[in-house]
Coordinates of C-alpha atoms (C1' of nucleotides) in Angstrom, one line a residue:
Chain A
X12 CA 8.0 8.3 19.8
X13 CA 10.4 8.7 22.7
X14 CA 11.7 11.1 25.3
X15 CA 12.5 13.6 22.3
X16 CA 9.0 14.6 21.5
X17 CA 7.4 14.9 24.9
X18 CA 7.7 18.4 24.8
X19 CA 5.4 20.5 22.5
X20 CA 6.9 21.7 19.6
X21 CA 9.8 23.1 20.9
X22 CA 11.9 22.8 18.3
X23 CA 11.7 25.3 14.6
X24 CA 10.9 23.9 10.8
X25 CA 13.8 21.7 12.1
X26 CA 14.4 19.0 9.0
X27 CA 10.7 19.1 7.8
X28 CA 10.7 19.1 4.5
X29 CA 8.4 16.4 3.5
X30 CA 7.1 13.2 5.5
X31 CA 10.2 12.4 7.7
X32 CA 8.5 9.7 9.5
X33 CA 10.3 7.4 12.2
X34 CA 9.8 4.6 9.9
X35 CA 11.4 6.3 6.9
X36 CA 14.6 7.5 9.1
X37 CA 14.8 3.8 10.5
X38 CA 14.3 2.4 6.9
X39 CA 17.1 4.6 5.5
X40 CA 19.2 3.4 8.2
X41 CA 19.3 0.2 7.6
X42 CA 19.6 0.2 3.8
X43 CA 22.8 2.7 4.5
X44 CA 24.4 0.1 6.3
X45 CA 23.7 -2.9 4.9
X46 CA 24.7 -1.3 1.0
X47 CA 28.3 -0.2 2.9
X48 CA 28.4 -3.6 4.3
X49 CA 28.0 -2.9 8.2
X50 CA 26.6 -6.2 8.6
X51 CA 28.0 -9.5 7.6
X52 CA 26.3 -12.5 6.4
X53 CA 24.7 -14.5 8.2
X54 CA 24.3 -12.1 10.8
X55 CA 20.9 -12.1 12.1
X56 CA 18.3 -8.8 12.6
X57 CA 16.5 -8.6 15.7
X58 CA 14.0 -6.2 15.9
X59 CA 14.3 -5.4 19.6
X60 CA 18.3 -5.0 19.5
X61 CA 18.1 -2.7 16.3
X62 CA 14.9 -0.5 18.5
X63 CA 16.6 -0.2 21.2
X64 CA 20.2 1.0 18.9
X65 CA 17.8 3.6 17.0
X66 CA 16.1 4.9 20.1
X67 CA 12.4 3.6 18.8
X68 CA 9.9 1.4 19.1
X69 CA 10.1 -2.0 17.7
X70 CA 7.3 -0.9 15.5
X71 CA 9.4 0.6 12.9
X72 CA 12.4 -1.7 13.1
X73 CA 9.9 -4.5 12.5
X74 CA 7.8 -2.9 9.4
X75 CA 11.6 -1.7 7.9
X76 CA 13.0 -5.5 8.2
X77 CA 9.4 -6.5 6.2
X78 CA 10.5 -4.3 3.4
X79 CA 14.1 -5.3 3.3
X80 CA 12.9 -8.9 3.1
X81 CA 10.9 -7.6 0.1
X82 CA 13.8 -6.2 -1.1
X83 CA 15.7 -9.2 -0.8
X84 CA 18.6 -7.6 1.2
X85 CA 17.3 -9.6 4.5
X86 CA 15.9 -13.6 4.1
X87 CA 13.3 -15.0 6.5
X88 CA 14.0 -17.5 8.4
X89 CA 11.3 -20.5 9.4
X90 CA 11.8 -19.1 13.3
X91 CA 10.2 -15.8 11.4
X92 CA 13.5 -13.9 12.2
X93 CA 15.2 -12.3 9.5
X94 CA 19.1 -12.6 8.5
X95 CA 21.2 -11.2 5.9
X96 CA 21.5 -13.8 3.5
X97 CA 25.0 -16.0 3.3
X98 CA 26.8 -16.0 -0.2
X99 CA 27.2 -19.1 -2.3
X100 CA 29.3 -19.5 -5.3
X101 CA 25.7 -19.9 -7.2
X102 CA 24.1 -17.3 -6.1
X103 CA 27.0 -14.7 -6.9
X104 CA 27.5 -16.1 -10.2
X105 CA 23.2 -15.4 -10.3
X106 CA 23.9 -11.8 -9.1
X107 CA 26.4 -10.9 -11.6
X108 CA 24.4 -12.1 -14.2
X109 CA 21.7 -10.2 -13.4
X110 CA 23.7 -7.7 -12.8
X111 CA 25.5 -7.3 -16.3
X112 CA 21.8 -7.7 -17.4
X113 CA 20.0 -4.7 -15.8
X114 CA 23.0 -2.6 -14.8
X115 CA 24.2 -2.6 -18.3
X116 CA 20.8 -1.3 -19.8
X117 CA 21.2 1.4 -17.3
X118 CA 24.7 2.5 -18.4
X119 CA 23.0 2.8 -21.9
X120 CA 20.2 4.6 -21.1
X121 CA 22.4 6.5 -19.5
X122 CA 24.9 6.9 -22.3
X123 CA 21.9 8.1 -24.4
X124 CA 20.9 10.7 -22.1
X125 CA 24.3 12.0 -20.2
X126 CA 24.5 16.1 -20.6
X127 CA 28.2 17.3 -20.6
X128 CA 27.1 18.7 -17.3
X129 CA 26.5 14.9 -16.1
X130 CA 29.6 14.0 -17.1
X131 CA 31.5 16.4 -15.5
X132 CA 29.8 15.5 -12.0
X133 CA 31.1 11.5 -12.4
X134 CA 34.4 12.7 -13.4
X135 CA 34.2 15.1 -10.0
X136 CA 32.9 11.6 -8.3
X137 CA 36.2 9.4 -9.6
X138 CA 38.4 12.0 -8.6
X139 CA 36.8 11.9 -5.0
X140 CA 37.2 7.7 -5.9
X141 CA 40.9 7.9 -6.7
X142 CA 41.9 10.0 -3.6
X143 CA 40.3 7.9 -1.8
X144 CA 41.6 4.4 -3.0
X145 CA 45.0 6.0 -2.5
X146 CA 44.4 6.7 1.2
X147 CA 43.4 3.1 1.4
X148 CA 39.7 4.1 3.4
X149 CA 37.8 0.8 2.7
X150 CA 34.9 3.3 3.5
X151 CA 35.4 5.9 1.8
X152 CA 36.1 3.5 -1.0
X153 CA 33.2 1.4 -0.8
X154 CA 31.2 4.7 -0.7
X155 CA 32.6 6.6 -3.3
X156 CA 32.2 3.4 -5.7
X157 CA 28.7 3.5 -4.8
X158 CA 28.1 7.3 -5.6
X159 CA 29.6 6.5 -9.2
X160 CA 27.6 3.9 -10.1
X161 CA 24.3 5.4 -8.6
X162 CA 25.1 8.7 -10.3
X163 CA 25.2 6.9 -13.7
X164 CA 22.8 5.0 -13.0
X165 CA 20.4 8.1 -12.0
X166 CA 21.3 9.4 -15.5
X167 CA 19.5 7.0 -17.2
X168 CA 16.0 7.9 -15.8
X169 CA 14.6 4.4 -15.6
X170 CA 12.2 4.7 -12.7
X171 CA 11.5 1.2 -12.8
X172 CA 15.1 0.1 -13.3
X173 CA 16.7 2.3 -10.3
X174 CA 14.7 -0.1 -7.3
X175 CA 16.1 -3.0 -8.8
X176 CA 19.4 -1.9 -9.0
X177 CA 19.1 -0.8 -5.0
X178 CA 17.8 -4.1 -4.5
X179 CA 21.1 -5.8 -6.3
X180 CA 23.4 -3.3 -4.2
X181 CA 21.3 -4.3 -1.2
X182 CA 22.1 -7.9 -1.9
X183 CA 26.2 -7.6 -2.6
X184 CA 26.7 -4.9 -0.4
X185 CA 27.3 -7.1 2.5
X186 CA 30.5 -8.7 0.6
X187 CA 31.2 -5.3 -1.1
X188 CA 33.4 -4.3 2.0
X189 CA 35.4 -7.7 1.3
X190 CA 35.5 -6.9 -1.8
X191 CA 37.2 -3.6 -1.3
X192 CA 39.8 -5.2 1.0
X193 CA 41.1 -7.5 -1.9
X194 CA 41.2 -4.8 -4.5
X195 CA 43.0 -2.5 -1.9
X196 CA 45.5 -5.2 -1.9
X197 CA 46.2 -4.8 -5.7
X198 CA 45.6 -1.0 -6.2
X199 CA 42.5 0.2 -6.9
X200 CA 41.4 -1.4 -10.6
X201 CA 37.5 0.3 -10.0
X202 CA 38.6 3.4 -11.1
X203 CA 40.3 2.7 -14.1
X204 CA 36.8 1.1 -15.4
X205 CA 35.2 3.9 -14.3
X206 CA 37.9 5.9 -16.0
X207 CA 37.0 4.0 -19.2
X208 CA 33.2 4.5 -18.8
X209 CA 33.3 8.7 -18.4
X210 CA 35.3 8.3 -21.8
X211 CA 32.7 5.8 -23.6
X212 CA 29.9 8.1 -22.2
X213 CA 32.0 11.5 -23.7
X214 CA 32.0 9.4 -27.1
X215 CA 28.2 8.5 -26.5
X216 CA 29.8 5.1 -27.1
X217 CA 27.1 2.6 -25.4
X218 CA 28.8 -1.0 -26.2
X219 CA 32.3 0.6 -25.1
X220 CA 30.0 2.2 -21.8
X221 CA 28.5 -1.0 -20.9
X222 CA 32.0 -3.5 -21.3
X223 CA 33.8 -1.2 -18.9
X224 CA 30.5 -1.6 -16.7
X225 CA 30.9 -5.1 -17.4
X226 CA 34.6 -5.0 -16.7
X227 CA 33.9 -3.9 -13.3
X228 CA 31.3 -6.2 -12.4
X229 CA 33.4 -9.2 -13.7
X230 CA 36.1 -8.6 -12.0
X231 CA 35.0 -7.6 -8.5
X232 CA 32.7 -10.6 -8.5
X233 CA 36.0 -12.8 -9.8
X234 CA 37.8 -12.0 -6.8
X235 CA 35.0 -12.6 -4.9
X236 CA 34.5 -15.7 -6.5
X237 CA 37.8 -17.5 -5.3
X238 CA 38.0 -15.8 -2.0
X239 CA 34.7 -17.5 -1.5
X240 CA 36.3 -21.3 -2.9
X241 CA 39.0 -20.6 -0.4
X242 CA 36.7 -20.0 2.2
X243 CA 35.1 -22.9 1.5
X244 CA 37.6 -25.3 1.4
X245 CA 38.7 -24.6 4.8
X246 CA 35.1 -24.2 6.7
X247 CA 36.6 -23.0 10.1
X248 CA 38.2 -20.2 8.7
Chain B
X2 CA -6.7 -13.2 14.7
X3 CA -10.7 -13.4 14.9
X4 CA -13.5 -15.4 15.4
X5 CA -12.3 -17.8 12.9
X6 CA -9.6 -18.8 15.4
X7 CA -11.3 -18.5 19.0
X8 CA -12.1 -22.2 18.9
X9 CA -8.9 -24.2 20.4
X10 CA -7.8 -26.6 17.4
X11 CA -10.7 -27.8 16.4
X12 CA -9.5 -28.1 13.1
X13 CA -7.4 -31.3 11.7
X14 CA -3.6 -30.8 9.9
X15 CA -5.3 -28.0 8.0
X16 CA -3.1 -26.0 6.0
X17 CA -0.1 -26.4 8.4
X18 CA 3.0 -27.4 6.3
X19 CA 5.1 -24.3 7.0
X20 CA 5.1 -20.7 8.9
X21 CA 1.1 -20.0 7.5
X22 CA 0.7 -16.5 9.4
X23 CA -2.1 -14.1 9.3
X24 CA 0.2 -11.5 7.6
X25 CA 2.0 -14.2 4.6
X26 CA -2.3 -15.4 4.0
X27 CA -2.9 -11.4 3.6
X28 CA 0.1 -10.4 1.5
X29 CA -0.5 -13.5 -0.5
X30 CA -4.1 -12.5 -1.3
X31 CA -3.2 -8.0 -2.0
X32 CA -0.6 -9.8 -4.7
X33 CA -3.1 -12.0 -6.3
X34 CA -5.4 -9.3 -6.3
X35 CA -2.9 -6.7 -7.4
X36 CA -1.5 -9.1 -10.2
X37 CA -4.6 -10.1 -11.8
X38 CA -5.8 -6.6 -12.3
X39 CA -8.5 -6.2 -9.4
X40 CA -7.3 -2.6 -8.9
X41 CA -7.5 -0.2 -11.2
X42 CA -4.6 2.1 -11.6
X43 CA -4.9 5.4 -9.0
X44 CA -7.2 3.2 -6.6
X45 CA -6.5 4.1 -3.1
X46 CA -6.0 1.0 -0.4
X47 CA -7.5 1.9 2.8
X48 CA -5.7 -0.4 5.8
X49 CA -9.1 -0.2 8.0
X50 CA -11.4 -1.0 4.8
X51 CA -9.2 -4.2 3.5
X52 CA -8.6 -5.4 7.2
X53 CA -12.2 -5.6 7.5
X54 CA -12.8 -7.5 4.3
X55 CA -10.1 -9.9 4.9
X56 CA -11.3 -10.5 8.9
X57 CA -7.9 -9.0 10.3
X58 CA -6.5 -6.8 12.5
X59 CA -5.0 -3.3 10.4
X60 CA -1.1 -4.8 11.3
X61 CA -0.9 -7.6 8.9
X62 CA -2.5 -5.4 6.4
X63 CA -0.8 -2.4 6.9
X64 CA 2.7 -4.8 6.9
X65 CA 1.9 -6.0 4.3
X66 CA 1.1 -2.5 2.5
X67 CA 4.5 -1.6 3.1
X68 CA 5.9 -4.7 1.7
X69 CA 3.8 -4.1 -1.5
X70 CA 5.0 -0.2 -1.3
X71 CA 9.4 -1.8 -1.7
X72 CA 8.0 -3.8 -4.5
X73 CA 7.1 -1.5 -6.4
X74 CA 3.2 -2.5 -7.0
X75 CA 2.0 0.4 -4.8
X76 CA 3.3 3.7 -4.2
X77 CA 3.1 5.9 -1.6
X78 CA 1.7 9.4 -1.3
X79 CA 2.9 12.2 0.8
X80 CA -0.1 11.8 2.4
X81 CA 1.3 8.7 3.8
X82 CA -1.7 6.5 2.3
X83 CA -1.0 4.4 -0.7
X84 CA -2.6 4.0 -3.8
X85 CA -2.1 1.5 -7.4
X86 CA -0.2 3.7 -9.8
X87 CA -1.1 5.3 -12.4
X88 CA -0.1 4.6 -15.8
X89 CA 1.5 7.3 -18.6
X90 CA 3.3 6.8 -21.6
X91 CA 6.7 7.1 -20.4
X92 CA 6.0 4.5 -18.2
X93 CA 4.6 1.9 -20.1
X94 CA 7.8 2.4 -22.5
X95 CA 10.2 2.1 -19.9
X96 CA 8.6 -1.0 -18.4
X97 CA 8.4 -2.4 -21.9
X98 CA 12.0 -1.9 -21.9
X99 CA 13.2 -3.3 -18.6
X100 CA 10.8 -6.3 -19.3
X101 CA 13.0 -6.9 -22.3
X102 CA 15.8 -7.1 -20.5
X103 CA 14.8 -9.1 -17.4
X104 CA 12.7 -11.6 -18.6
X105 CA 14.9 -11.7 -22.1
X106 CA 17.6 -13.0 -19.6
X107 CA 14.9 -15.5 -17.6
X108 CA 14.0 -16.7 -21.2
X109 CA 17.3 -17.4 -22.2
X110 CA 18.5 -19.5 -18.8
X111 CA 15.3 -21.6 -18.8
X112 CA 16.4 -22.2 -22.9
X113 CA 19.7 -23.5 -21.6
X114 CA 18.0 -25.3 -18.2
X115 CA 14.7 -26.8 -19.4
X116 CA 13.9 -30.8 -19.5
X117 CA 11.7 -32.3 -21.9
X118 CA 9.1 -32.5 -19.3
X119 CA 9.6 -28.8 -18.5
X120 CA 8.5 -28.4 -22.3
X121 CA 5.5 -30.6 -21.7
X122 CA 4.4 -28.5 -18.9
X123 CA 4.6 -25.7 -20.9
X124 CA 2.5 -27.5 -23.8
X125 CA 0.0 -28.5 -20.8
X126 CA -0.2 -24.6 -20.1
X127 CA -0.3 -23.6 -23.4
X128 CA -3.3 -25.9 -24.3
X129 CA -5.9 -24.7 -20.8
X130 CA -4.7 -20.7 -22.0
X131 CA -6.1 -21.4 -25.6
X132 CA -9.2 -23.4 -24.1
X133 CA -9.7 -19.8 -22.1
X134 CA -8.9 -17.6 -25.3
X135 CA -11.5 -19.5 -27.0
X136 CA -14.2 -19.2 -24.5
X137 CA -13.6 -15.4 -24.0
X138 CA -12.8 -16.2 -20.4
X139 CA -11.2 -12.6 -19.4
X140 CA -10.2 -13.6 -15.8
X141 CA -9.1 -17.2 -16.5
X142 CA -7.1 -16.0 -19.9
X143 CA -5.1 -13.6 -17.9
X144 CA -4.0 -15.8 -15.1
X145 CA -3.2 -19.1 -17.8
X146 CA -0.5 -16.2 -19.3
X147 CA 0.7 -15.8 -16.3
X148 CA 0.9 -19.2 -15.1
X149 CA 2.3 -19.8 -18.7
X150 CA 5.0 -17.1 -18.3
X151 CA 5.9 -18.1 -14.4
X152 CA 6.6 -21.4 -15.3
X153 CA 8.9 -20.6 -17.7
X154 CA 10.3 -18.2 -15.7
X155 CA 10.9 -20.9 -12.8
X156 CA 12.8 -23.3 -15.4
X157 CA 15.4 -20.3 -15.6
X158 CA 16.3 -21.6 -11.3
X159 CA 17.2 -18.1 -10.8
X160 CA 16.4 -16.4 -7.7
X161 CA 17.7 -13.6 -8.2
X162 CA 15.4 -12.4 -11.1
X163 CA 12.6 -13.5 -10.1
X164 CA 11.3 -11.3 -7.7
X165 CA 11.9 -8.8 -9.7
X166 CA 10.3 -10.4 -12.5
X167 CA 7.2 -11.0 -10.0
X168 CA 7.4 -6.6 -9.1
X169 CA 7.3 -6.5 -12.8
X170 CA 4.1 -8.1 -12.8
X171 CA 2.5 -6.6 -9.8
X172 CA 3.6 -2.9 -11.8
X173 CA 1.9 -4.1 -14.6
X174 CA -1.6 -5.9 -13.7
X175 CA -3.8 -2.9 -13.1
X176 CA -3.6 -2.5 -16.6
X177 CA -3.2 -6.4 -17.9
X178 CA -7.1 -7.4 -17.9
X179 CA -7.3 -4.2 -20.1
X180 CA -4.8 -5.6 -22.3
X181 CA -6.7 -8.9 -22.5
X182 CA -9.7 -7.6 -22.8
X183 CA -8.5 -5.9 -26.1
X184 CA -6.4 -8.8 -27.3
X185 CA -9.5 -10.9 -26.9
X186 CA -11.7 -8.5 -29.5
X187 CA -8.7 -9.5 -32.0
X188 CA -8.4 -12.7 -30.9
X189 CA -5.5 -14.7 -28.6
X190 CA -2.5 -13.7 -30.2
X191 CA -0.6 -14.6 -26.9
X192 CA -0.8 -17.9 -27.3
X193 CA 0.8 -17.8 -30.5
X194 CA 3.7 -16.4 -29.0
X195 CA 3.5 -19.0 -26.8
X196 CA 3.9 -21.4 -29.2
X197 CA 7.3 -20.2 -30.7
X198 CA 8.4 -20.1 -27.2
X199 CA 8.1 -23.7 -26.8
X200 CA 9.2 -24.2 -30.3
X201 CA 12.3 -22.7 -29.6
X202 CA 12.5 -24.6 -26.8
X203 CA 12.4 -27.7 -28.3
X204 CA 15.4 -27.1 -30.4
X205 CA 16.9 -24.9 -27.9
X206 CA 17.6 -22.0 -29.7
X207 CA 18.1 -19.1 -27.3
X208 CA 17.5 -15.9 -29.8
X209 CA 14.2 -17.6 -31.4
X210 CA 13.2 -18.0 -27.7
X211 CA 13.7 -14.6 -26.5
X212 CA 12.3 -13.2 -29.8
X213 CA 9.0 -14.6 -29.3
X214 CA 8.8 -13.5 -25.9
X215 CA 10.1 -9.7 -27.4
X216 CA 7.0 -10.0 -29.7
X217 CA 4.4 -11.2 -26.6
X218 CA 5.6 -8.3 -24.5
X219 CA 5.8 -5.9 -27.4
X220 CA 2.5 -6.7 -29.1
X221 CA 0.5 -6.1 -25.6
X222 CA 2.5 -2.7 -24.7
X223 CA 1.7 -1.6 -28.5
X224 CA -1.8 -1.8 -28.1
X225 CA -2.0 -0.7 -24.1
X226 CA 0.2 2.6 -25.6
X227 CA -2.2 3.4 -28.5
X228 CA -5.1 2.8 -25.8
X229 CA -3.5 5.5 -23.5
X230 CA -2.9 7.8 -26.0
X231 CA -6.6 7.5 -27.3
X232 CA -7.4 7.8 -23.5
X233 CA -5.1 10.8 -23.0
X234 CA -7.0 12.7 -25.8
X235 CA -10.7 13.2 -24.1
X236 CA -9.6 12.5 -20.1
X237 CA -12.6 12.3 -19.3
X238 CA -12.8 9.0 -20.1
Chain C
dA15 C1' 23.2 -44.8 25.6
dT16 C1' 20.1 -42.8 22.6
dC17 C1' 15.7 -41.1 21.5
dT18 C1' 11.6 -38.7 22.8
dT19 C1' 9.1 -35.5 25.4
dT20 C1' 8.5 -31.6 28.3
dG21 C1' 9.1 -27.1 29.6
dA22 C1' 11.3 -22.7 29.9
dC23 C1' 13.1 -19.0 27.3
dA24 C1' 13.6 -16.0 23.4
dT25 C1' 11.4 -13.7 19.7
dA26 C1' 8.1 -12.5 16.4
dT27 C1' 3.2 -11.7 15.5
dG28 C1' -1.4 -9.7 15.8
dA29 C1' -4.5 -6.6 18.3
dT30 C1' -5.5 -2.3 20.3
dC31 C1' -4.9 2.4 21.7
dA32 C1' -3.3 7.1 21.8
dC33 C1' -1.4 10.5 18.9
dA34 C1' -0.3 13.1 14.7
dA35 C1' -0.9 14.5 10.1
dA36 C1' -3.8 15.6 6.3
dT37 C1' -8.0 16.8 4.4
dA38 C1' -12.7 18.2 4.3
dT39 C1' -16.3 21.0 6.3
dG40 C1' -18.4 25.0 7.9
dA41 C1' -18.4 29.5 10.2
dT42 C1' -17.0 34.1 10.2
dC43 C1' -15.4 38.3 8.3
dG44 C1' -14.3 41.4 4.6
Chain D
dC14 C1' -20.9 36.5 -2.2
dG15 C1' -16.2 34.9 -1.8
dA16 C1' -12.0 34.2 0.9
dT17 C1' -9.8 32.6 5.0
dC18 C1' -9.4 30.5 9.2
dA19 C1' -11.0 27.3 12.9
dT20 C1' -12.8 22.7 13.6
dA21 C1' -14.2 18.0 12.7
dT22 C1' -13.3 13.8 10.4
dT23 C1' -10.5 10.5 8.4
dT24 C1' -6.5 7.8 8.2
dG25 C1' -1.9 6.5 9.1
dT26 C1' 1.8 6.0 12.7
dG27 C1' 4.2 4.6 16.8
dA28 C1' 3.8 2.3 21.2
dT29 C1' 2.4 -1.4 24.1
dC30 C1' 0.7 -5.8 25.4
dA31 C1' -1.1 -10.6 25.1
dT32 C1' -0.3 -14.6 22.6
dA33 C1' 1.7 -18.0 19.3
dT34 C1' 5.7 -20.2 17.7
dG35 C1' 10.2 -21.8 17.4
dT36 C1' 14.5 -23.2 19.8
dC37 C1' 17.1 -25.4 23.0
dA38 C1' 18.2 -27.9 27.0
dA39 C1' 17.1 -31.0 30.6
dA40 C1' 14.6 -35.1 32.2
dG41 C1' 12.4 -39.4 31.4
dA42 C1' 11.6 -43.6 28.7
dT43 C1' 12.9 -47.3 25.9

DNA sequence: ATCTTTGACATATGATCACAAATATGATCG
DNA sequence: CGATCATATTTGTGATCATATGTCAAAGAT
């Protein structure tokens, strides 16, 4: 630890609730802003540049880019430096796949078990969504997209499925950002699947739950899709 | 690194072909160990104790603890040690159920994907797991189903499910050799399912490959629930 | 002119130490 | 004799340092 906690205990019950360890503030951290797509692909992690950012020592930074390489949101590199991963056509294609897979049985699950009470907290969540679409925040976008879907997804009570699922987000949220930009450009089509999935869930319809899911997946990762053979064609830009 | 290493190079091209570091030997080793049920569920992993048996410093260990934490296979206590989970009822179920899904989809791509000598490699497989079921082998059964299951699993070529297919494993190991050790009083039904998996190979038929697969995963979680539940009853064991 | 080698630099890795947190142990008091 | 608090022990955490390794560029050889 630093500067902060030379003195003795100055300071009350001051966030203490349970083990809030350097390495789990670090580790959060990072997983915030790679799922909101702070860091682009490609873009490479070093351990001393992100200590010295967070005010630690490389210690932490160095056991948190371990896990996310576990979680596959980072990729090591033969130099043993870590990167976040680029994006091929193959291996989005591979995401949504496994995506439509595991997300989907989550949106069952949770179509099984939604109280009304749920409900009315994801419809509270796309209202947040729509407002913010229609300010045009890519942040606030990307974020409140996330909130929806992790709030469904929480309804399901999988605790084996809900790491995964962070894992997926880890692993698209780097592109996510983009992602937003091209929607913005054509109105903000998340919502109306999410729209579509409060009202399968209020008809504890699973099939009609999981194609809006499906919907949203598809299309997202379509754009995606040819702004990535664009890209491609023309390597320099 | 220890004595092992104090000696400059006296050893030839040993080992060498890629980054082979202290920590990758260690992590390598905890998921063997963890996947092939040498820890029974609620056993606590000590860094100091398992960086003495393994000749290392506590850092790779410890690294590699927290790597082991993200995928799932250990969790960690508010005590900040960690320990093999345990296993209930509600968790075996929803395993059984996200196994379904995950390795449903793995089936189904390596149906589409896999060569004729894929399927032969399978057969090869197949053949050294029956030759362990027959000899009442415990160790060597459990590690020809998983070699039998990985391989399939690779013939899908997506790396994107894989490691979570891999955390699957490393959830469920603790309690695999159990498993195996009451399949092998009824004898080796797993390599029957094995059989109608490369069966349906052969004529690649998608749903007859996945359903066999449904049955293998099914039939073990059937008999590790009723074992709980008989467990659960006197808990004193 | 091109290929190979050497060496400097950047960076991660592994070991070690001081500290902090949690638990277990034992003493003291009611 | 039992409860409670102080203390000791255990174990993980964060910091620091020496070393190994990979990368890149410059120099030398073919």
């Amino acid at each position: 630890m630093n500067s902060e906690t030379n003195r003795p205990t100055l300071m009350p019950d001051f966030e203490r609730v349970s083990t809030e360890t350097v390495q789990s503030r670090v580790h959060g951290r990072l997983r915030e802003l790679l799922m909101l797509g702070r860091f682009a692909p490609g873009h490479p992690l070093k351990i001393a540049d992100l200590a010295e950012a967070m005010g630690t020592s490389a210690q932490p930074v160095r056991e948190s880019i371990r896990q996310l390489v576990a979680e596959r949101a980072l990729e090591a590199l033969p130099n043993r430096s870590a990167r976040v991963p680029g994006m091929t056509l193959e291996r989005l294609e591979d995401l949504r796949r496994v995506r439509l897979a595991i997300e989907g049985l989550a949106a069952e699950l949770a179509t099984e078990r939604a109280t009304a009470e749920d409900i009315d907290a994801l419809r509270a969540l796309m209202a947040v969504g729509i407002e913010a679409d229609n300010s045009g925040a890519i942040d606030t976008t990307v974020q409140m997209n996330k909130r929806f879907h992790f709030a469904l997804y929480a309804i399901a009570g999988s605790s084996t499925l809900l790491p995964f699922i962070e894992s997926l987000w880890l692993q698209i949220g780097p592109i996510m950002r983009q992602s937003a930009a091209i929607f913005d450009g054509r109105g903000g089509r998340g919502n109306e699947m999410h729209a579509r999935m409060v009202e399968g869930l209020d008809r504890r319809d699973k099939e009609a739950v999981r194609e809006a899911l499906a919907d949203d997946i598809s299309r997202s990762f379509n754009l995606l899709a040819k702004d990535l053979a664009r890209t491609a064609e023309r390597p320099a830009g």
